């Protein structure tokens, strides 16, 4: 602990840490992390020469350099430093996880809370054992609330991240079939995500929970305080319903003083639950419903997360940041309901499903053809192995798809692009420009 306290005093001088040796502007402490194909220790001297104030290394030959703190393990030191910093904070920390929608929900929550507070929230994909510590170390004295996203693909990961962040409040957006290679089963998903609820029950203040989701209700310890929300027709402290979703989601939410209509920049009825979560959290933290409405309506999705684009005379729902069976089915069913002409599906493999992969891909194929879709492009090795009509358009990867079609094949269409990030379906957008 003495070493952590010493490093923390150095941290307070600039309140900046970084793990990329090229990011030396404004000083700060460089943490020399190791990866499968790199060793940050090789860049310590360069980082110091380029402007880093200090470096943390686990290479013993740096001992004696007064600008290098030598530790047993750099990553553990980063995590301990983040936890030490968190213990000094007097602001509420809200942790968010879930199979689908956690980043969108995190952004909606952030936009709502920013109507009243100075908020620090996770940026990009900094939601793992490295990203969560970096997020926590970004909290400054003037921040009033922190929203920390937590991702996981193996049991125990959420529990570990909670041990670093020590959240006061938590929310699980939902649980579904994802990362089954790591979790082993859907029950494994529930147990791992439920580690957040258990953390709050042990040392936090309460959870925000969709009381219409039976899985979440079964996961929540009876001892934890619950702040509820749900779609209309379910018992909850805050409810709402879809008004219209012909591309853009328009909903209305029943606040204590009455209904309020919210016109979002989101597509998909499945986003109603994410909107309601942000509303419930905003209400809990004392934000006026009119400001909650303003915050949600100001959010514009990006980075291929249910993002609506126009290119090549076509409307496109680009949802290829990630995919799993539950999100894929929700996207396709929503696409089915939209009153648009010339529909086209470009669907990529869902990765990390382990022994369930063949069955889950076949389910999606049957859903698509049962719905009557005719113009479908299937991309990836898993869909190539699925049983489908002989005339189906199947491609081993995104590059083969791009080499086989022309821009005019996708012109004046209404297109859903959905697949796991590793399939790289965002390349299709370049063809349409």
Short mmCIF file of C-alpha atoms in Angstrom, two decimals:
data_model
loop_
_atom_site.label_atom_id
_atom_site.label_comp_id
_atom_site.label_asym_id
_atom_site.label_seq_id
_atom_site.Cartn_x
_atom_site.Cartn_y
_atom_site.Cartn_z
CA UNK A 1 0.00 0.00 0.00
CA UNK A 2 2.90 2.35 0.73
CA UNK A 3 3.95 2.11 -2.94
CA UNK A 4 0.39 2.86 -4.08
CA UNK A 5 0.21 5.90 -1.79
CA UNK A 6 3.51 7.15 -3.23
CA UNK A 7 2.33 6.65 -6.82
CA UNK A 8 -0.94 8.35 -5.93
CA UNK A 9 0.90 11.46 -4.77
CA UNK A 10 2.71 11.52 -8.11
CA UNK A 11 -0.61 11.00 -9.89
CA UNK A 12 -2.13 14.03 -8.14
CA UNK A 13 0.50 16.30 -9.69
CA UNK A 14 -0.97 15.88 -13.17
CA UNK A 15 -3.99 13.60 -12.55
CA UNK A 16 -3.19 11.82 -15.76
CA UNK A 17 -2.22 8.23 -16.55
CA UNK A 18 -1.81 6.57 -19.94
CA UNK A 19 -0.80 3.21 -21.37
CA UNK A 20 0.14 4.30 -24.91
CA UNK A 21 3.70 5.67 -24.98
CA UNK A 22 2.76 8.01 -27.83
CA UNK A 23 0.32 9.92 -25.62
CA UNK A 24 2.93 11.83 -23.64
CA UNK A 25 1.56 15.34 -24.08
CA UNK A 26 0.66 17.08 -20.81
CA UNK A 27 2.88 14.76 -18.80
CA UNK A 28 1.40 12.14 -16.51
CA UNK A 29 2.36 8.60 -15.58
CA UNK A 30 3.03 5.98 -18.25
CA UNK A 31 2.03 2.46 -17.23
CA UNK A 32 4.12 -0.07 -19.16
CA UNK A 33 1.52 -2.78 -19.73
CA UNK A 34 2.23 -6.01 -21.58
CA UNK A 35 0.15 -7.60 -24.31
CA UNK A 36 0.31 -10.67 -26.51
CA UNK A 37 2.47 -8.88 -29.07
CA UNK A 38 4.07 -5.98 -27.16
CA UNK A 39 5.83 -5.09 -23.94
CA UNK A 40 5.31 -1.55 -22.69
CA UNK A 41 8.62 -1.77 -20.84
CA UNK A 42 10.34 -1.39 -24.21
CA UNK A 43 8.87 2.11 -24.50
CA UNK A 44 9.55 3.47 -21.01
CA UNK A 45 12.62 5.48 -21.97
CA UNK A 46 10.93 6.91 -25.06
CA UNK A 47 7.84 7.89 -23.08
CA UNK A 48 9.97 9.71 -20.49
CA UNK A 49 12.00 11.44 -23.19
CA UNK A 50 8.85 12.54 -25.01
CA UNK A 51 7.22 14.14 -21.97
CA UNK A 52 5.92 11.58 -19.50
CA UNK A 53 6.47 12.74 -15.93
CA UNK A 54 6.97 9.23 -14.57
CA UNK A 55 6.65 5.61 -15.62
CA UNK A 56 5.56 2.44 -13.84
CA UNK A 57 7.46 -0.66 -14.93
CA UNK A 58 8.03 -4.23 -13.76
CA UNK A 59 11.46 -4.47 -15.38
CA UNK A 60 14.10 -4.62 -12.67
CA UNK A 61 16.83 -2.91 -14.72
CA UNK A 62 14.98 0.40 -14.27
CA UNK A 63 15.67 0.32 -10.54
CA UNK A 64 17.65 3.41 -9.59
CA UNK A 65 15.91 5.64 -12.14
CA UNK A 66 14.06 8.19 -10.00
CA UNK A 67 11.42 8.69 -12.70
CA UNK A 68 10.56 4.99 -12.95
CA UNK A 69 8.60 3.21 -10.22
CA UNK A 70 9.45 -0.48 -10.39
CA UNK A 71 6.66 -2.79 -9.23
CA UNK A 72 5.97 -6.51 -9.31
CA UNK A 73 3.08 -6.20 -11.78
CA UNK A 74 2.13 -3.08 -13.75
CA UNK A 75 -1.48 -4.05 -14.42
CA UNK A 76 -2.22 -4.89 -10.79
CA UNK A 77 -0.64 -1.59 -9.75
CA UNK A 78 -2.86 0.32 -12.19
CA UNK A 79 -5.92 -1.44 -10.77
CA UNK A 80 -4.87 -0.82 -7.17
CA UNK A 81 -4.20 2.84 -7.92
CA UNK A 82 -7.67 3.19 -9.45
CA UNK A 83 -9.27 1.62 -6.40
CA UNK A 84 -7.25 3.84 -4.07
CA UNK A 85 -8.44 6.89 -6.05
CA UNK A 86 -12.02 5.65 -5.95
CA UNK A 87 -11.83 5.39 -2.14
CA UNK A 88 -11.02 9.11 -1.94
CA UNK A 89 -14.15 10.05 -3.91
CA UNK A 90 -17.33 11.32 -2.27
CA UNK A 91 -19.49 11.18 -5.42
CA UNK A 92 -21.94 8.43 -6.40
CA UNK A 93 -20.57 5.80 -8.78
CA UNK A 94 -23.08 4.02 -11.02
CA UNK A 95 -21.97 0.79 -12.71
CA UNK A 96 -23.70 -0.55 -15.82
CA UNK A 97 -23.44 -3.91 -17.53
CA UNK A 98 -25.66 -6.17 -19.64
CA UNK A 99 -25.68 -8.35 -22.73
CA UNK A 100 -27.19 -5.78 -25.08
CA UNK A 101 -27.64 -2.04 -24.98
CA UNK A 102 -25.22 -1.18 -22.19
CA UNK A 103 -23.29 1.43 -24.21
CA UNK A 104 -26.45 3.03 -25.60
CA UNK A 105 -27.99 3.07 -22.13
CA UNK A 106 -24.79 4.48 -20.66
CA UNK A 107 -24.85 7.29 -23.21
CA UNK A 108 -28.53 8.04 -22.57
CA UNK A 109 -27.91 8.11 -18.81
CA UNK A 110 -24.93 10.40 -19.30
CA UNK A 111 -26.88 12.81 -21.51
CA UNK A 112 -29.65 12.94 -18.91
CA UNK A 113 -27.37 13.42 -15.90
CA UNK A 114 -25.40 16.13 -17.69
CA UNK A 115 -28.50 18.30 -17.64
CA UNK A 116 -27.76 18.94 -13.96
CA UNK A 117 -24.38 17.45 -13.03
CA UNK A 118 -20.75 17.34 -14.15
CA UNK A 119 -20.57 13.68 -15.19
CA UNK A 120 -17.63 11.41 -15.89
CA UNK A 121 -18.60 8.36 -17.94
CA UNK A 122 -16.80 5.60 -19.77
CA UNK A 123 -15.54 6.56 -23.21
CA UNK A 124 -15.11 4.22 -26.16
CA UNK A 125 -14.68 0.58 -25.18
CA UNK A 126 -12.84 1.21 -21.89
CA UNK A 127 -15.02 -1.27 -20.00
CA UNK A 128 -12.63 -4.10 -19.11
CA UNK A 129 -9.88 -4.81 -16.54
CA UNK A 130 -7.77 -2.03 -18.06
CA UNK A 131 -10.49 0.35 -19.20
CA UNK A 132 -12.37 0.51 -15.89
CA UNK A 133 -9.26 1.60 -13.94
CA UNK A 134 -8.45 4.21 -16.59
CA UNK A 135 -12.03 5.49 -16.39
CA UNK A 136 -11.89 5.78 -12.61
CA UNK A 137 -8.57 7.60 -12.75
CA UNK A 138 -10.22 10.15 -15.02
CA UNK A 139 -12.52 11.33 -12.22
CA UNK A 140 -11.59 14.83 -11.03
CA UNK A 141 -12.52 16.90 -8.00
CA UNK A 142 -15.19 18.80 -9.96
CA UNK A 143 -17.03 15.68 -11.15
CA UNK A 144 -20.33 15.05 -9.35
CA UNK A 145 -21.34 11.60 -10.67
CA UNK A 146 -19.46 8.78 -12.41
CA UNK A 147 -21.06 6.28 -14.81
CA UNK A 148 -18.82 3.25 -15.31
CA UNK A 149 -19.55 0.65 -17.99
CA UNK A 150 -18.43 -2.93 -17.30
CA UNK A 151 -18.03 -5.64 -19.91
CA UNK A 152 -17.32 -9.33 -19.41
CA UNK A 153 -16.90 -12.56 -21.33
CA UNK A 154 -15.85 -14.88 -18.51
CA UNK A 155 -17.24 -15.67 -15.03
CA UNK A 156 -15.87 -13.54 -12.23
CA UNK A 157 -15.03 -10.51 -14.38
CA UNK A 158 -17.87 -8.29 -13.16
CA UNK A 159 -17.10 -9.21 -9.57
CA UNK A 160 -13.47 -8.21 -10.12
CA UNK A 161 -14.36 -4.91 -11.80
CA UNK A 162 -16.73 -4.13 -8.93
CA UNK A 163 -13.91 -4.75 -6.47
CA UNK A 164 -12.01 -1.95 -8.22
CA UNK A 165 -14.89 0.49 -8.80
CA UNK A 166 -16.88 -0.21 -5.61
CA UNK A 167 -20.12 1.11 -7.19
CA UNK A 168 -22.86 2.68 -5.09
CA UNK A 169 -25.55 1.90 -7.66
CA UNK A 170 -25.85 -0.62 -10.47
CA UNK A 171 -27.95 -1.44 -13.51
CA UNK A 172 -28.02 -4.52 -15.73
CA UNK A 173 -29.73 -3.68 -19.03
CA UNK A 174 -30.62 -7.30 -19.82
CA UNK A 175 -29.13 -10.78 -20.12
CA UNK A 176 -28.97 -12.82 -23.30
CA UNK A 177 -27.07 -15.39 -25.34
CA UNK A 178 -23.60 -13.86 -25.81
CA UNK A 179 -19.96 -14.87 -25.23
CA UNK A 180 -21.15 -18.41 -24.59
CA UNK A 181 -17.64 -19.72 -25.29
CA UNK A 182 -16.50 -17.95 -22.13
CA UNK A 183 -19.64 -18.15 -20.00
CA UNK A 184 -20.44 -21.76 -20.89
CA UNK A 185 -24.22 -21.27 -20.89
CA UNK A 186 -27.00 -18.74 -20.48
CA UNK A 187 -26.97 -19.50 -16.76
CA UNK A 188 -23.29 -18.57 -16.82
CA UNK A 189 -24.22 -15.23 -18.37
CA UNK A 190 -26.77 -14.60 -15.64
CA UNK A 191 -24.40 -15.54 -12.84
CA UNK A 192 -21.65 -13.27 -14.16
CA UNK A 193 -23.85 -10.25 -14.84
CA UNK A 194 -25.54 -10.86 -11.49
CA UNK A 195 -22.21 -10.27 -9.78
CA UNK A 196 -23.02 -6.56 -10.10
CA UNK A 197 -26.24 -6.98 -8.11
CA UNK A 198 -24.36 -8.94 -5.45
CA UNK A 199 -21.72 -6.22 -5.16
CA UNK A 200 -24.40 -3.59 -4.59
CA UNK A 201 -26.16 -5.84 -2.08
CA UNK A 202 -22.90 -6.26 -0.15
CA UNK A 203 -21.68 -2.68 -0.05
CA UNK A 204 -23.75 -0.42 -2.30
CA UNK A 205 -26.99 1.53 -2.02
CA UNK A 206 -29.39 0.18 -4.65
CA UNK A 207 -30.02 -1.12 -8.15
CA UNK A 208 -32.08 0.19 -11.06
CA UNK A 209 -33.99 -2.75 -12.49
CA UNK A 210 -36.41 -3.47 -15.31
CA UNK A 211 -39.14 -5.10 -13.24
CA UNK A 212 -40.71 -6.51 -16.40
CA UNK A 213 -37.68 -8.73 -16.99
CA UNK A 214 -38.15 -11.99 -15.13
CA UNK A 215 -34.50 -12.96 -15.53
CA UNK A 216 -33.30 -9.78 -13.85
CA UNK A 217 -35.84 -10.11 -11.05
CA UNK A 218 -34.70 -13.66 -10.34
CA UNK A 219 -31.08 -12.52 -10.22
CA UNK A 220 -31.58 -9.62 -7.79
CA UNK A 221 -30.91 -10.38 -4.09
CA UNK A 222 -33.92 -9.75 -1.89
CA UNK A 223 -31.90 -7.54 0.42
CA UNK A 224 -30.92 -4.94 -2.18
CA UNK A 225 -33.00 -1.77 -2.62
CA UNK A 226 -34.66 -1.67 -6.04
CA UNK A 227 -35.61 1.37 -8.14
CA UNK A 228 -37.88 0.01 -10.86
CA UNK A 229 -38.89 0.84 -14.41
CA UNK A 230 -40.72 -1.12 -17.09
CA UNK A 231 -42.87 -0.93 -20.19
CA UNK A 232 -46.49 -0.03 -19.57
CA UNK A 233 -48.63 -2.83 -18.21
CA UNK A 234 -45.98 -3.98 -15.75
CA UNK A 235 -45.80 -2.84 -12.15
CA UNK A 236 -42.97 -0.35 -11.72
CA UNK A 237 -42.17 3.04 -10.25
CA UNK A 238 -41.77 4.44 -13.78
CA UNK A 239 -43.37 3.12 -16.96
CA UNK A 240 -43.53 4.03 -20.64
CA UNK A 241 -44.71 2.82 -24.01
CA UNK A 242 -43.97 3.09 -27.71
CA UNK A 243 -45.99 5.70 -29.58
CA UNK A 244 -44.38 5.22 -32.99
CA UNK A 245 -41.30 3.47 -34.33
CA UNK A 246 -41.39 3.88 -38.09
CA UNK A 247 -37.60 4.20 -38.14
CA UNK A 248 -37.28 6.60 -35.18
CA UNK A 249 -38.47 5.60 -31.74
CA UNK A 250 -41.09 7.95 -30.28
CA UNK A 251 -42.31 7.01 -26.83
CA UNK A 252 -44.16 8.45 -23.89
CA UNK A 253 -43.13 8.07 -20.27
CA UNK A 254 -45.35 8.32 -17.22
CA UNK A 255 -43.56 10.60 -14.76
CA UNK A 256 -45.07 11.45 -11.33
CA UNK A 257 -46.81 14.53 -12.78
CA UNK A 258 -48.03 12.89 -15.98
CA UNK A 259 -47.09 11.63 -19.43
CA UNK A 260 -44.22 13.16 -21.38
CA UNK A 261 -43.49 12.42 -25.04
CA UNK A 262 -39.88 11.77 -26.08
CA UNK A 263 -38.73 11.78 -29.71
CA UNK A 264 -35.45 9.88 -29.83
CA UNK A 265 -32.78 9.56 -32.50
CA UNK A 266 -32.78 5.80 -31.92
CA UNK A 267 -34.24 3.08 -34.08
CA UNK A 268 -35.82 -0.07 -32.67
CA UNK A 269 -38.60 -0.66 -30.17
CA UNK A 270 -36.05 -2.56 -28.06
CA UNK A 271 -34.53 0.83 -27.18
CA UNK A 272 -37.61 1.75 -25.13
CA UNK A 273 -36.18 -0.13 -22.14
CA UNK A 274 -32.91 1.78 -22.48
CA UNK A 275 -34.77 5.10 -22.56
CA UNK A 276 -36.81 4.13 -19.50
CA UNK A 277 -33.65 3.20 -17.62
CA UNK A 278 -32.19 6.66 -18.28
CA UNK A 279 -35.48 8.29 -17.22
CA UNK A 280 -35.62 6.32 -13.96
CA UNK A 281 -32.03 7.16 -13.09
CA UNK A 282 -32.51 10.83 -13.98
CA UNK A 283 -35.61 10.97 -11.79
CA UNK A 284 -33.76 9.32 -8.91
CA UNK A 285 -31.03 11.94 -9.08
CA UNK A 286 -33.53 14.79 -8.97
CA UNK A 287 -33.57 15.87 -12.60
CA UNK A 288 -36.72 17.58 -13.88
CA UNK A 289 -38.59 15.44 -16.46
CA UNK A 290 -38.36 18.24 -19.04
CA UNK A 291 -34.57 18.13 -18.71
CA UNK A 292 -34.65 14.32 -18.89
CA UNK A 293 -36.57 14.64 -22.15
CA UNK A 294 -34.02 17.18 -23.43
CA UNK A 295 -31.11 14.94 -22.53
CA UNK A 296 -32.51 11.87 -24.29
CA UNK A 297 -33.52 13.78 -27.39
CA UNK A 298 -30.01 15.26 -27.64
CA UNK A 299 -28.35 11.85 -27.94
CA UNK A 300 -27.23 10.87 -31.45
CA UNK A 301 -26.04 7.25 -31.80
CA UNK A 302 -22.69 6.65 -33.46
CA UNK A 303 -20.06 4.00 -34.08
CA UNK A 304 -22.44 1.62 -35.90
CA UNK A 305 -24.74 1.10 -32.91
CA UNK A 306 -28.29 1.24 -34.33
CA UNK A 307 -27.07 4.18 -36.37
CA UNK A 308 -29.35 5.41 -39.18
CA UNK A 309 -27.44 6.61 -42.23
CA UNK A 310 -28.16 7.63 -45.80
CA UNK A 311 -25.79 6.73 -48.63
CA UNK A 312 -26.05 5.83 -52.29
CA UNK A 313 -29.73 6.71 -52.28
CA UNK A 314 -30.34 4.11 -49.56
CA UNK A 315 -31.39 4.30 -45.93
CA UNK A 316 -29.21 2.15 -43.72
CA UNK A 317 -29.51 0.88 -40.17
CA UNK A 318 -25.87 0.23 -39.33
CA UNK A 319 -25.82 -2.05 -36.28
CA UNK A 320 -22.58 -3.92 -36.88
CA UNK A 321 -20.67 -2.93 -33.76
CA UNK A 322 -21.55 -6.30 -32.28
CA UNK A 323 -24.08 -9.12 -32.44
CA UNK A 324 -25.38 -12.09 -30.49
CA UNK A 325 -28.53 -14.20 -30.89
CA UNK A 326 -30.77 -11.97 -28.76
CA UNK A 327 -29.66 -8.69 -30.34
CA UNK A 328 -29.75 -10.19 -33.84
CA UNK A 329 -33.31 -11.43 -33.39
CA UNK A 330 -34.44 -8.11 -31.90
CA UNK A 331 -32.92 -6.16 -34.81
CA UNK A 332 -34.48 -8.40 -37.44
CA UNK A 333 -37.92 -8.38 -35.82
CA UNK A 334 -37.80 -4.59 -35.55
CA UNK A 335 -36.74 -4.37 -39.22
CA UNK A 336 -39.70 -6.56 -40.14
CA UNK A 337 -42.13 -4.08 -38.57
CA UNK A 338 -40.82 -0.93 -40.23
CA UNK A 339 -43.01 0.46 -43.01
CA UNK A 340 -40.27 0.81 -45.61
CA UNK A 341 -39.86 -0.49 -49.17
CA UNK A 342 -37.05 -2.47 -50.85
CA UNK A 343 -35.73 -4.08 -47.70
CA UNK A 344 -32.30 -5.70 -47.77
CA UNK A 345 -30.51 -7.63 -45.02
CA UNK A 346 -26.72 -7.89 -44.75
CA UNK A 347 -26.09 -10.26 -41.84
CA UNK A 348 -22.74 -11.36 -40.45
CA UNK A 349 -21.75 -14.19 -38.14
CA UNK A 350 -22.34 -13.99 -34.40
CA UNK A 351 -19.03 -14.88 -32.78
CA UNK A 352 -17.99 -16.51 -29.49
CA UNK A 353 -21.03 -18.81 -29.23
CA UNK A 354 -19.07 -22.03 -28.75
CA UNK A 355 -21.03 -25.26 -29.16
CA UNK A 356 -24.28 -23.28 -29.51
CA UNK A 357 -23.07 -21.51 -32.63
CA UNK A 358 -24.54 -23.84 -35.28
CA UNK A 359 -27.97 -23.95 -33.63
CA UNK A 360 -28.18 -20.19 -33.06
CA UNK A 361 -27.15 -19.30 -36.61
CA UNK A 362 -29.73 -21.75 -37.98
CA UNK A 363 -32.43 -20.07 -35.87
CA UNK A 364 -31.61 -16.72 -37.43
CA UNK A 365 -31.73 -18.21 -40.94
CA UNK A 366 -35.18 -19.67 -40.25
CA UNK A 367 -36.41 -16.39 -38.76
CA UNK A 368 -35.33 -14.46 -41.85
CA UNK A 369 -36.89 -16.83 -44.39
CA UNK A 370 -40.06 -17.36 -42.37
CA UNK A 371 -40.47 -13.56 -42.41
CA UNK A 372 -40.37 -13.58 -46.20
CA UNK A 373 -37.19 -11.56 -46.77
CA UNK A 374 -35.90 -12.10 -50.28
CA UNK A 375 -32.87 -9.86 -50.62
CA UNK A 376 -30.42 -11.20 -48.04
CA UNK A 377 -26.63 -11.34 -47.96
CA UNK A 378 -25.08 -13.82 -45.50
CA UNK A 379 -21.48 -13.16 -44.44
CA UNK A 380 -19.18 -15.45 -42.46
CA UNK A 381 -18.17 -19.08 -42.03
CA UNK A 382 -21.01 -19.90 -39.63
CA UNK A 383 -23.77 -18.70 -41.93
CA UNK A 384 -22.03 -20.47 -44.84
CA UNK A 385 -22.56 -23.77 -43.01
CA UNK A 386 -26.23 -23.11 -42.24
CA UNK A 387 -29.04 -24.86 -44.08
CA UNK A 388 -30.70 -22.37 -46.44
CA UNK A 389 -32.03 -22.21 -50.03
CA UNK A 390 -29.55 -23.09 -52.77
CA UNK A 391 -29.86 -19.62 -54.30
CA UNK A 392 -28.90 -17.89 -51.03
CA UNK A 393 -26.19 -15.26 -51.33
CA UNK A 394 -23.42 -16.51 -49.04
CA UNK A 395 -19.93 -15.05 -48.61
CA UNK A 396 -17.03 -16.23 -46.49
CA UNK A 397 -16.15 -12.71 -45.32
CA UNK A 398 -16.81 -9.01 -45.90
CA UNK A 399 -14.07 -8.74 -48.52
CA UNK A 400 -15.65 -11.48 -50.65
CA UNK A 401 -19.01 -9.73 -50.34
CA UNK A 402 -17.51 -6.44 -51.50
CA UNK A 403 -15.77 -8.06 -54.46
CA UNK A 404 -19.02 -9.73 -55.54
CA UNK A 405 -21.48 -6.83 -55.48
CA UNK A 406 -21.64 -3.39 -57.02
CA UNK A 407 -22.90 -0.14 -55.52
CA UNK A 408 -25.96 -0.25 -57.74
CA UNK A 409 -26.96 -3.60 -56.17
CA UNK A 410 -27.57 -1.73 -52.92
CA UNK A 411 -28.89 1.54 -54.35
CA UNK A 412 -32.32 2.85 -53.35
CA UNK A 413 -32.74 0.18 -50.71
CA UNK A 414 -33.64 0.08 -47.02
CA UNK A 415 -30.76 -1.90 -45.51
CA UNK A 416 -30.08 -3.50 -42.14
CA UNK A 417 -26.40 -4.28 -41.54
CA UNK A 418 -25.94 -6.49 -38.48
CA UNK A 419 -23.10 -8.74 -37.36
CA UNK A 420 -20.31 -9.22 -34.87
CA UNK A 421 -17.50 -6.69 -34.92
CA UNK A 422 -15.00 -9.29 -36.10
CA UNK A 423 -16.90 -9.71 -39.38
CA UNK A 424 -16.17 -6.04 -40.26
CA UNK A 425 -19.44 -5.33 -42.03
CA UNK A 426 -18.77 -1.61 -41.68
CA UNK A 427 -16.74 -2.05 -44.89
CA UNK A 428 -20.06 -2.20 -46.74
CA UNK A 429 -20.63 1.47 -45.89
CA UNK A 430 -17.59 2.41 -47.97
CA UNK A 431 -19.19 0.73 -50.98
CA UNK A 432 -22.31 2.84 -50.58
CA UNK A 433 -20.59 6.22 -50.36
#
